[in-house]
Amino acid sequence: MEIFKQIAPLKAFLSSCKQQGLSIGLVPTMGALHEGHLSLIEASRQQNQVTVCTVFVNPTQFNNPVDLQKYPRTLDKDILLLKKVGCEVLFCPENDEMYESSSIVKFNFGHLENVMEGKFRPDHFSGVALVVSKLFHIVDADHAYFGQKDWQQFAIIRQLVHELKFNLTLHSVPIAREKDGLAMSSRNLRLNATQRKNALAFYAGLTAGKKALLEGKPVELVKHLVKEQVQQYAEMVLEYFEVADSKNLTLLKNVKESDQPILCIAGYAGEVRLIDNMFLDSEN
Ligand code: AMP
């Protein structure tokens, strides 16, 4: 695996790959890699000759300084995992390579970020769009892979690609879960044993919410039921449970208002923030 910390040599390497006609897949991550990330690498390797994984804990997308400081960083282990799955290129820059001076550019995604994550994490998606735009320019990939786990992020990046005319195809990869259903997340490393057990509350809430909606229960009632259910797990605090249209993220009062509703949940296990989601009409 080729490892780059600087933009210029990475671009030189990728431009020679392009001259040879090789297709390039990009998988942006913040590291502390787990099987969810590896499923994105796998999807990219199936469609591209060169997969570029990026590991960069992007400061501009953290609205909480403690979260940034405590975000797990396991680069040596990440490198071993990436080599094992046959990733061709790793780009793991330091902060000053990505942000040479303090950043003043802001993105605003209007109604796409007035709900859910955007509502509870001011400026989060601006920071995501900033770093993803930089990575799109640097790597100039043919394909880019993101997880369904961060569905609102995917919807926002889709808008970014569309409006700024990035010349690549986006792919969403299903959520990888632990055996008991907990969505894999780098932040799970921060959970103690009790929190790890109780973190299942969100998956359980989504599953129960989905069942109730499919039985025809109204959205407002289901929101209430999920809230009550999550409250039964110690140390679990619900920030939101919403049912939204998966394309435009409009919050739904009735699931019939949307072709493809998605259930989204977020909150805290102790001080660790977790999110999860599930489509109403599929296994994921
Ligand atoms: P992160 O390192 O958390 O920023 O995630 C990097 C990419 O991996 C994002 O596109 C995430 O949506 C995706 N991802 C994170 N967790 C999972 C998971 N459990 N299953 C699938 N993709 C995931």
mmCIF file of C-alpha atoms and ligand atoms in Angstrom:
data_model
loop_
_atom_site.group_PDB
_atom_site.id
_atom_site.type_symbol
_atom_site.label_atom_id
_atom_site.label_comp_id
_atom_site.label_asym_id
_atom_site.label_seq_id
_atom_site.Cartn_x
_atom_site.Cartn_y
_atom_site.Cartn_z
ATOM 1 C CA MET A 1 0.000 0.000 0.000
ATOM 2 C CA GLU A 2 1.241 3.485 -0.889
ATOM 3 C CA ILE A 3 0.978 5.879 2.064
ATOM 4 C CA PHE A 4 0.916 9.653 1.559
ATOM 5 C CA LYS A 5 0.839 12.458 4.095
ATOM 6 C CA GLN A 6 1.269 15.219 1.530
ATOM 7 C CA ILE A 7 -1.077 16.311 -1.236
ATOM 8 C CA ALA A 8 1.492 16.913 -4.018
ATOM 9 C CA PRO A 9 3.037 13.400 -4.154
ATOM 10 C CA LEU A 10 -0.434 11.835 -3.822
ATOM 11 C CA LYS A 11 -1.655 13.844 -6.823
ATOM 12 C CA ALA A 12 1.435 12.901 -8.840
ATOM 13 C CA PHE A 13 0.901 9.214 -8.066
ATOM 14 C CA LEU A 14 -2.802 9.354 -8.946
ATOM 15 C CA SER A 15 -2.182 11.247 -12.147
ATOM 16 C CA SER A 16 0.122 8.459 -13.336
ATOM 17 C CA CYS A 17 -2.624 5.932 -12.443
ATOM 18 C CA LYS A 18 -5.088 7.964 -14.518
ATOM 19 C CA GLN A 19 -2.680 8.088 -17.457
ATOM 20 C CA GLN A 20 -2.668 4.289 -17.373
ATOM 21 C CA GLY A 21 -6.475 4.378 -17.576
ATOM 22 C CA LEU A 22 -7.000 3.011 -14.046
ATOM 23 C CA SER A 23 -10.269 3.898 -12.356
ATOM 24 C CA ILE A 24 -10.053 5.446 -8.897
ATOM 25 C CA GLY A 25 -12.383 4.936 -5.932
ATOM 26 C CA LEU A 26 -12.334 7.223 -2.895
ATOM 27 C CA VAL A 27 -13.305 6.209 0.651
ATOM 28 C CA PRO A 28 -13.101 9.158 3.070
ATOM 29 C CA THR A 29 -12.902 8.226 6.763
ATOM 30 C CA MET A 30 -11.815 9.613 10.104
ATOM 31 C CA GLY A 31 -9.968 6.391 10.948
ATOM 32 C CA ALA A 32 -10.353 4.006 13.903
ATOM 33 C CA LEU A 33 -11.414 1.674 11.145
ATOM 34 C CA HIS A 34 -13.931 -1.122 11.655
ATOM 35 C CA GLU A 35 -15.813 -3.533 9.400
ATOM 36 C CA GLY A 36 -18.206 -0.791 8.282
ATOM 37 C CA HIS A 37 -15.317 1.168 6.797
ATOM 38 C CA LEU A 38 -13.871 -2.016 5.320
ATOM 39 C CA SER A 39 -17.174 -2.724 3.535
ATOM 40 C CA LEU A 40 -16.767 0.649 1.790
ATOM 41 C CA ILE A 41 -13.213 -0.291 0.764
ATOM 42 C CA GLU A 42 -14.521 -3.629 -0.481
ATOM 43 C CA ALA A 43 -17.258 -1.909 -2.550
ATOM 44 C CA SER A 44 -14.628 0.393 -4.045
ATOM 45 C CA ARG A 45 -12.217 -2.453 -4.811
ATOM 46 C CA GLN A 46 -14.949 -4.262 -6.719
ATOM 47 C CA GLN A 47 -15.416 -1.285 -9.054
ATOM 48 C CA ASN A 48 -11.976 0.318 -9.250
ATOM 49 C CA GLN A 49 -8.369 -0.658 -9.850
ATOM 50 C CA VAL A 50 -7.134 1.891 -7.314
ATOM 51 C CA THR A 51 -8.857 2.550 -3.979
ATOM 52 C CA VAL A 52 -7.794 5.616 -2.023
ATOM 53 C CA CYS A 53 -8.781 5.521 1.648
ATOM 54 C CA THR A 54 -8.343 8.777 3.521
ATOM 55 C CA VAL A 55 -7.908 8.926 7.293
ATOM 56 C CA PHE A 56 -8.296 12.444 8.622
ATOM 57 C CA VAL A 57 -10.055 13.565 11.802
ATOM 58 C CA ASN A 58 -11.518 16.724 10.330
ATOM 59 C CA PRO A 59 -11.597 19.480 12.974
ATOM 60 C CA THR A 60 -14.112 21.703 11.137
ATOM 61 C CA GLN A 61 -16.911 19.153 11.428
ATOM 62 C CA PHE A 62 -16.711 18.883 15.231
ATOM 63 C CA ASN A 63 -19.020 21.247 17.050
ATOM 64 C CA ASN A 64 -17.904 19.790 20.386
ATOM 65 C CA PRO A 65 -14.184 20.243 21.234
ATOM 66 C CA VAL A 66 -14.229 17.356 23.743
ATOM 67 C CA ASP A 67 -15.586 15.025 21.056
ATOM 68 C CA LEU A 68 -12.727 16.088 18.751
ATOM 69 C CA GLN A 69 -10.136 15.617 21.456
ATOM 70 C CA LYS A 70 -11.451 12.200 22.495
ATOM 71 C CA TYR A 71 -12.100 10.918 18.973
ATOM 72 C CA PRO A 72 -10.267 7.549 18.701
ATOM 73 C CA ARG A 73 -7.041 7.643 16.685
ATOM 74 C CA THR A 74 -5.547 4.243 15.809
ATOM 75 C CA LEU A 75 -3.479 4.877 12.674
ATOM 76 C CA ASP A 76 -1.035 1.958 13.079
ATOM 77 C CA LYS A 77 -3.906 -0.498 13.402
ATOM 78 C CA ASP A 78 -5.747 1.189 10.511
ATOM 79 C CA ILE A 79 -2.705 0.700 8.266
ATOM 80 C CA LEU A 80 -2.592 -3.023 9.097
ATOM 81 C CA LEU A 81 -6.316 -3.421 8.346
ATOM 82 C CA LEU A 82 -6.078 -1.512 5.070
ATOM 83 C CA LYS A 83 -3.128 -3.629 3.931
ATOM 84 C CA LYS A 84 -5.052 -6.776 4.860
ATOM 85 C CA VAL A 85 -8.046 -5.851 2.677
ATOM 86 C CA GLY A 86 -5.803 -4.827 -0.232
ATOM 87 C CA CYS A 87 -6.386 -1.076 -0.228
ATOM 88 C CA GLU A 88 -3.932 0.439 -2.724
ATOM 89 C CA VAL A 89 -3.501 3.956 -1.320
ATOM 90 C CA LEU A 90 -3.809 5.622 2.087
ATOM 91 C CA PHE A 91 -3.868 9.401 2.441
ATOM 92 C CA CYS A 92 -3.460 10.446 6.093
ATOM 93 C CA PRO A 93 -2.548 14.151 6.201
ATOM 94 C CA GLU A 94 -1.857 16.286 9.261
ATOM 95 C CA ASN A 95 -4.176 19.247 9.952
ATOM 96 C CA ASP A 96 -1.908 21.861 8.391
ATOM 97 C CA GLU A 97 -1.753 19.981 5.098
ATOM 98 C CA MET A 98 -5.554 20.186 4.770
ATOM 99 C CA TYR A 99 -6.040 23.607 6.394
ATOM 100 C CA GLU A 100 -3.068 25.829 5.639
ATOM 101 C CA SER A 101 -4.681 28.868 7.213
ATOM 102 C CA SER A 102 -7.761 29.200 9.369
ATOM 103 C CA SER A 103 -10.803 28.396 7.314
ATOM 104 C CA ILE A 104 -13.593 30.928 6.686
ATOM 105 C CA VAL A 105 -15.560 29.241 3.894
ATOM 106 C CA LYS A 106 -19.007 28.034 4.997
ATOM 107 C CA PHE A 107 -21.584 25.858 3.299
ATOM 108 C CA ASN A 108 -25.299 26.091 3.904
ATOM 109 C CA PHE A 109 -27.529 23.256 2.788
ATOM 110 C CA GLY A 110 -30.836 24.921 3.660
ATOM 111 C CA HIS A 111 -33.664 22.533 4.472
ATOM 112 C CA LEU A 112 -31.300 19.529 4.244
ATOM 113 C CA GLU A 113 -29.494 20.651 7.374
ATOM 114 C CA ASN A 114 -32.264 22.277 9.377
ATOM 115 C CA VAL A 115 -33.303 18.905 10.786
ATOM 116 C CA MET A 116 -31.761 16.050 12.754
ATOM 117 C CA GLU A 117 -27.912 16.161 12.783
ATOM 118 C CA GLY A 118 -27.838 19.663 11.320
ATOM 119 C CA LYS A 119 -30.202 20.947 13.989
ATOM 120 C CA PHE A 120 -28.226 19.457 16.875
ATOM 121 C CA ARG A 121 -24.716 19.968 15.457
ATOM 122 C CA PRO A 122 -24.449 23.542 14.144
ATOM 123 C CA ASP A 123 -21.886 23.903 11.325
ATOM 124 C CA HIS A 124 -21.218 20.162 11.289
ATOM 125 C CA PHE A 125 -22.259 19.718 7.650
ATOM 126 C CA SER A 126 -20.406 22.844 6.582
ATOM 127 C CA GLY A 127 -17.219 21.218 7.899
ATOM 128 C CA VAL A 128 -18.090 17.899 6.245
ATOM 129 C CA ALA A 129 -18.739 19.589 2.888
ATOM 130 C CA LEU A 130 -15.508 21.561 3.169
ATOM 131 C CA VAL A 131 -13.291 18.545 3.774
ATOM 132 C CA VAL A 132 -15.132 16.348 1.277
ATOM 133 C CA SER A 133 -14.797 19.062 -1.407
ATOM 134 C CA LYS A 134 -11.052 19.267 -0.712
ATOM 135 C CA LEU A 135 -10.733 15.476 -0.957
ATOM 136 C CA PHE A 136 -12.782 15.382 -4.174
ATOM 137 C CA HIS A 137 -10.454 17.985 -5.717
ATOM 138 C CA ILE A 138 -7.266 16.322 -4.479
ATOM 139 C CA VAL A 139 -8.132 12.751 -5.466
ATOM 140 C CA ASP A 140 -10.297 13.465 -8.529
ATOM 141 C CA ALA A 141 -11.859 10.004 -8.170
ATOM 142 C CA ASP A 142 -14.260 8.284 -10.547
ATOM 143 C CA HIS A 143 -16.322 6.892 -7.666
ATOM 144 C CA ALA A 144 -16.745 7.836 -3.991
ATOM 145 C CA TYR A 145 -18.190 5.615 -1.268
ATOM 146 C CA PHE A 146 -20.085 6.711 1.838
ATOM 147 C CA GLY A 147 -22.010 4.781 4.493
ATOM 148 C CA GLN A 148 -25.770 4.738 4.898
ATOM 149 C CA LYS A 149 -24.953 5.009 8.615
ATOM 150 C CA ASP A 150 -24.605 8.784 8.065
ATOM 151 C CA TRP A 151 -27.649 9.088 5.814
ATOM 152 C CA GLN A 152 -28.134 12.839 6.180
ATOM 153 C CA GLN A 153 -24.453 13.290 5.289
ATOM 154 C CA PHE A 154 -25.003 11.211 2.159
ATOM 155 C CA ALA A 155 -28.016 13.340 1.142
ATOM 156 C CA ILE A 156 -25.959 16.494 1.653
ATOM 157 C CA ILE A 157 -22.941 15.217 -0.284
ATOM 158 C CA ARG A 158 -25.274 14.194 -3.102
ATOM 159 C CA GLN A 159 -26.474 17.810 -3.250
ATOM 160 C CA LEU A 160 -22.868 19.060 -3.125
ATOM 161 C CA VAL A 161 -21.836 16.841 -6.041
ATOM 162 C CA HIS A 162 -24.891 17.881 -8.028
ATOM 163 C CA GLU A 163 -24.574 21.634 -7.476
ATOM 164 C CA LEU A 164 -20.785 21.916 -7.730
ATOM 165 C CA LYS A 165 -20.714 19.459 -10.649
ATOM 166 C CA PHE A 166 -18.085 17.152 -9.225
ATOM 167 C CA ASN A 167 -17.376 14.617 -11.915
ATOM 168 C CA LEU A 168 -17.784 11.396 -9.942
ATOM 169 C CA THR A 169 -20.391 8.793 -9.067
ATOM 170 C CA LEU A 170 -21.524 8.501 -5.453
ATOM 171 C CA HIS A 171 -22.348 5.209 -3.776
ATOM 172 C CA SER A 172 -24.089 4.507 -0.476
ATOM 173 C CA VAL A 173 -23.089 1.306 1.323
ATOM 174 C CA PRO A 174 -25.437 -0.435 3.848
ATOM 175 C CA ILE A 175 -24.830 -0.214 7.603
ATOM 176 C CA ALA A 176 -22.486 -2.833 9.085
ATOM 177 C CA ARG A 177 -23.743 -3.941 12.487
ATOM 178 C CA GLU A 178 -22.394 -5.904 15.430
ATOM 179 C CA LYS A 179 -24.024 -9.314 16.015
ATOM 180 C CA ASP A 180 -26.556 -7.803 18.436
ATOM 181 C CA GLY A 181 -27.524 -5.061 15.960
ATOM 182 C CA LEU A 182 -25.475 -2.113 17.255
ATOM 183 C CA ALA A 183 -24.326 -0.019 14.280
ATOM 184 C CA MET A 184 -20.535 -0.161 14.043
ATOM 185 C CA SER A 185 -18.934 3.171 14.851
ATOM 186 C CA SER A 186 -15.450 4.384 15.741
ATOM 187 C CA ARG A 187 -17.025 6.043 18.784
ATOM 188 C CA ASN A 188 -18.101 2.611 20.118
ATOM 189 C CA LEU A 189 -14.457 2.251 21.256
ATOM 190 C CA ARG A 190 -15.210 4.901 23.868
ATOM 191 C CA LEU A 191 -18.104 2.975 25.466
ATOM 192 C CA ASN A 192 -17.587 1.172 28.767
ATOM 193 C CA ALA A 193 -19.116 -2.306 29.173
ATOM 194 C CA THR A 194 -22.437 -1.056 30.566
ATOM 195 C CA GLN A 195 -22.784 1.670 27.963
ATOM 196 C CA ARG A 196 -21.937 -0.835 25.217
ATOM 197 C CA LYS A 197 -24.809 -3.045 26.380
ATOM 198 C CA ASN A 198 -27.255 -0.150 26.699
ATOM 199 C CA ALA A 199 -26.230 1.415 23.377
ATOM 200 C CA LEU A 200 -28.426 -1.236 21.820
ATOM 201 C CA ALA A 201 -31.345 1.023 22.830
ATOM 202 C CA PHE A 202 -31.099 2.900 19.530
ATOM 203 C CA TYR A 203 -31.197 -0.190 17.323
ATOM 204 C CA ALA A 204 -34.021 -1.562 19.483
ATOM 205 C CA GLY A 205 -35.850 1.776 19.164
ATOM 206 C CA LEU A 206 -35.504 1.756 15.382
ATOM 207 C CA THR A 207 -36.683 -1.848 15.130
ATOM 208 C CA ALA A 208 -39.690 -1.244 17.392
ATOM 209 C CA GLY A 209 -40.478 2.042 15.622
ATOM 210 C CA LYS A 210 -40.375 0.364 12.226
ATOM 211 C CA LYS A 211 -42.678 -2.438 13.388
ATOM 212 C CA ALA A 212 -45.189 0.032 14.836
ATOM 213 C CA LEU A 213 -45.174 2.145 11.651
ATOM 214 C CA LEU A 214 -45.665 -0.935 9.472
ATOM 215 C CA GLU A 215 -48.642 -1.857 11.675
ATOM 216 C CA GLY A 216 -50.128 1.509 10.747
ATOM 217 C CA LYS A 217 -49.508 3.420 13.998
ATOM 218 C CA PRO A 218 -49.265 7.195 13.467
ATOM 219 C CA VAL A 219 -45.795 8.792 13.425
ATOM 220 C CA GLU A 220 -46.456 10.995 16.499
ATOM 221 C CA LEU A 221 -47.456 7.992 18.587
ATOM 222 C CA VAL A 222 -44.455 5.978 17.373
ATOM 223 C CA LYS A 223 -42.112 8.836 18.297
ATOM 224 C CA HIS A 224 -43.581 8.782 21.772
ATOM 225 C CA LEU A 225 -43.228 4.977 22.055
ATOM 226 C CA VAL A 226 -39.579 5.045 20.938
ATOM 227 C CA LYS A 227 -38.768 7.831 23.388
ATOM 228 C CA GLU A 228 -40.290 5.828 26.236
ATOM 229 C CA GLN A 229 -38.426 2.710 25.165
ATOM 230 C CA VAL A 230 -35.025 4.430 25.034
ATOM 231 C CA GLN A 231 -35.618 5.925 28.498
ATOM 232 C CA GLN A 232 -35.663 2.413 29.929
ATOM 233 C CA TYR A 233 -31.945 1.969 29.170
ATOM 234 C CA ALA A 234 -29.603 3.441 31.787
ATOM 235 C CA GLU A 235 -27.311 6.287 30.636
ATOM 236 C CA MET A 236 -29.033 6.496 27.236
ATOM 237 C CA VAL A 237 -30.310 9.943 26.296
ATOM 238 C CA LEU A 238 -32.383 10.384 23.159
ATOM 239 C CA GLU A 239 -31.656 13.543 21.183
ATOM 240 C CA TYR A 240 -34.099 12.816 18.393
ATOM 241 C CA PHE A 241 -36.053 10.068 16.697
ATOM 242 C CA GLU A 242 -37.486 11.201 13.367
ATOM 243 C CA VAL A 243 -39.206 9.685 10.393
ATOM 244 C CA ALA A 244 -38.156 11.491 7.215
ATOM 245 C CA ASP A 245 -38.340 11.280 3.466
ATOM 246 C CA SER A 246 -34.996 9.704 2.569
ATOM 247 C CA LYS A 247 -34.434 11.962 -0.457
ATOM 248 C CA ASN A 248 -35.327 15.483 0.680
ATOM 249 C CA LEU A 249 -35.193 14.764 4.454
ATOM 250 C CA THR A 250 -38.590 16.388 5.076
ATOM 251 C CA LEU A 251 -39.903 15.174 8.411
ATOM 252 C CA LEU A 252 -43.032 13.094 7.967
ATOM 253 C CA LYS A 253 -46.278 13.125 9.930
ATOM 254 C CA ASN A 254 -47.514 10.209 7.863
ATOM 255 C CA VAL A 255 -45.301 7.599 6.176
ATOM 256 C CA LYS A 256 -47.612 7.646 3.124
ATOM 257 C CA GLU A 257 -46.248 11.136 2.299
ATOM 258 C CA SER A 258 -42.985 9.549 1.109
ATOM 259 C CA ASP A 259 -41.910 6.883 -1.424
ATOM 260 C CA GLN A 260 -39.063 5.825 0.814
ATOM 261 C CA PRO A 261 -39.284 6.826 4.479
ATOM 262 C CA ILE A 262 -36.259 6.476 6.720
ATOM 263 C CA LEU A 263 -36.207 6.276 10.535
ATOM 264 C CA CYS A 264 -33.304 8.180 12.108
ATOM 265 C CA ILE A 265 -32.176 8.209 15.716
ATOM 266 C CA ALA A 266 -29.412 9.944 17.668
ATOM 267 C CA GLY A 267 -28.373 10.574 21.216
ATOM 268 C CA TYR A 268 -25.891 9.754 23.895
ATOM 269 C CA ALA A 269 -24.560 6.687 25.666
ATOM 270 C CA GLY A 270 -22.969 8.468 28.632
ATOM 271 C CA GLU A 271 -21.002 11.239 26.912
ATOM 272 C CA VAL A 272 -20.557 9.368 23.628
ATOM 273 C CA ARG A 273 -22.802 10.522 20.799
ATOM 274 C CA LEU A 274 -24.215 7.782 18.568
ATOM 275 C CA ILE A 275 -26.488 7.752 15.503
ATOM 276 C CA ASP A 276 -28.305 5.059 13.564
ATOM 277 C CA ASN A 277 -31.033 4.721 10.944
ATOM 278 C CA MET A 278 -33.186 2.228 9.076
ATOM 279 C CA PHE A 279 -35.299 2.393 5.929
ATOM 280 C CA LEU A 280 -38.956 1.580 6.534
ATOM 281 C CA ASP A 281 -39.178 -0.716 3.531
ATOM 282 C CA SER A 282 -35.948 -2.716 3.604
ATOM 283 C CA GLU A 283 -33.765 -4.836 5.838
ATOM 284 C CA ASN A 284 -31.342 -1.942 6.414
HETATM 285 P P1 AMP B 1 -16.292 8.027 9.763
HETATM 286 O O1 AMP B 1 -14.898 7.504 9.858
HETATM 287 O O2 AMP B 1 -17.145 7.719 10.939
HETATM 288 O O3 AMP B 1 -16.349 9.466 9.332
HETATM 289 O O4 AMP B 1 -16.956 7.215 8.580
HETATM 290 C C1 AMP B 1 -16.362 7.151 7.318
HETATM 291 C C2 AMP B 1 -17.347 6.535 6.360
HETATM 292 O O5 AMP B 1 -17.681 5.221 6.821
HETATM 293 C C3 AMP B 1 -18.654 7.328 6.277
HETATM 294 O O6 AMP B 1 -19.098 7.341 4.932
HETATM 295 C C4 AMP B 1 -19.574 6.534 7.157
HETATM 296 O O7 AMP B 1 -20.942 6.662 6.806
HETATM 297 C C5 AMP B 1 -19.090 5.113 6.909
HETATM 298 N N1 AMP B 1 -19.469 4.247 8.028
HETATM 299 C C6 AMP B 1 -19.299 4.499 9.356
HETATM 300 N N2 AMP B 1 -19.843 3.497 10.089
HETATM 301 C C7 AMP B 1 -20.369 2.604 9.201
HETATM 302 C C8 AMP B 1 -21.074 1.374 9.340
HETATM 303 N N3 AMP B 1 -21.360 0.847 10.535
HETATM 304 N N4 AMP B 1 -21.461 0.739 8.213
HETATM 305 C C9 AMP B 1 -21.179 1.261 6.990
HETATM 306 N N5 AMP B 1 -20.530 2.417 6.795
HETATM 307 C C10 AMP B 1 -20.125 3.079 7.885
#
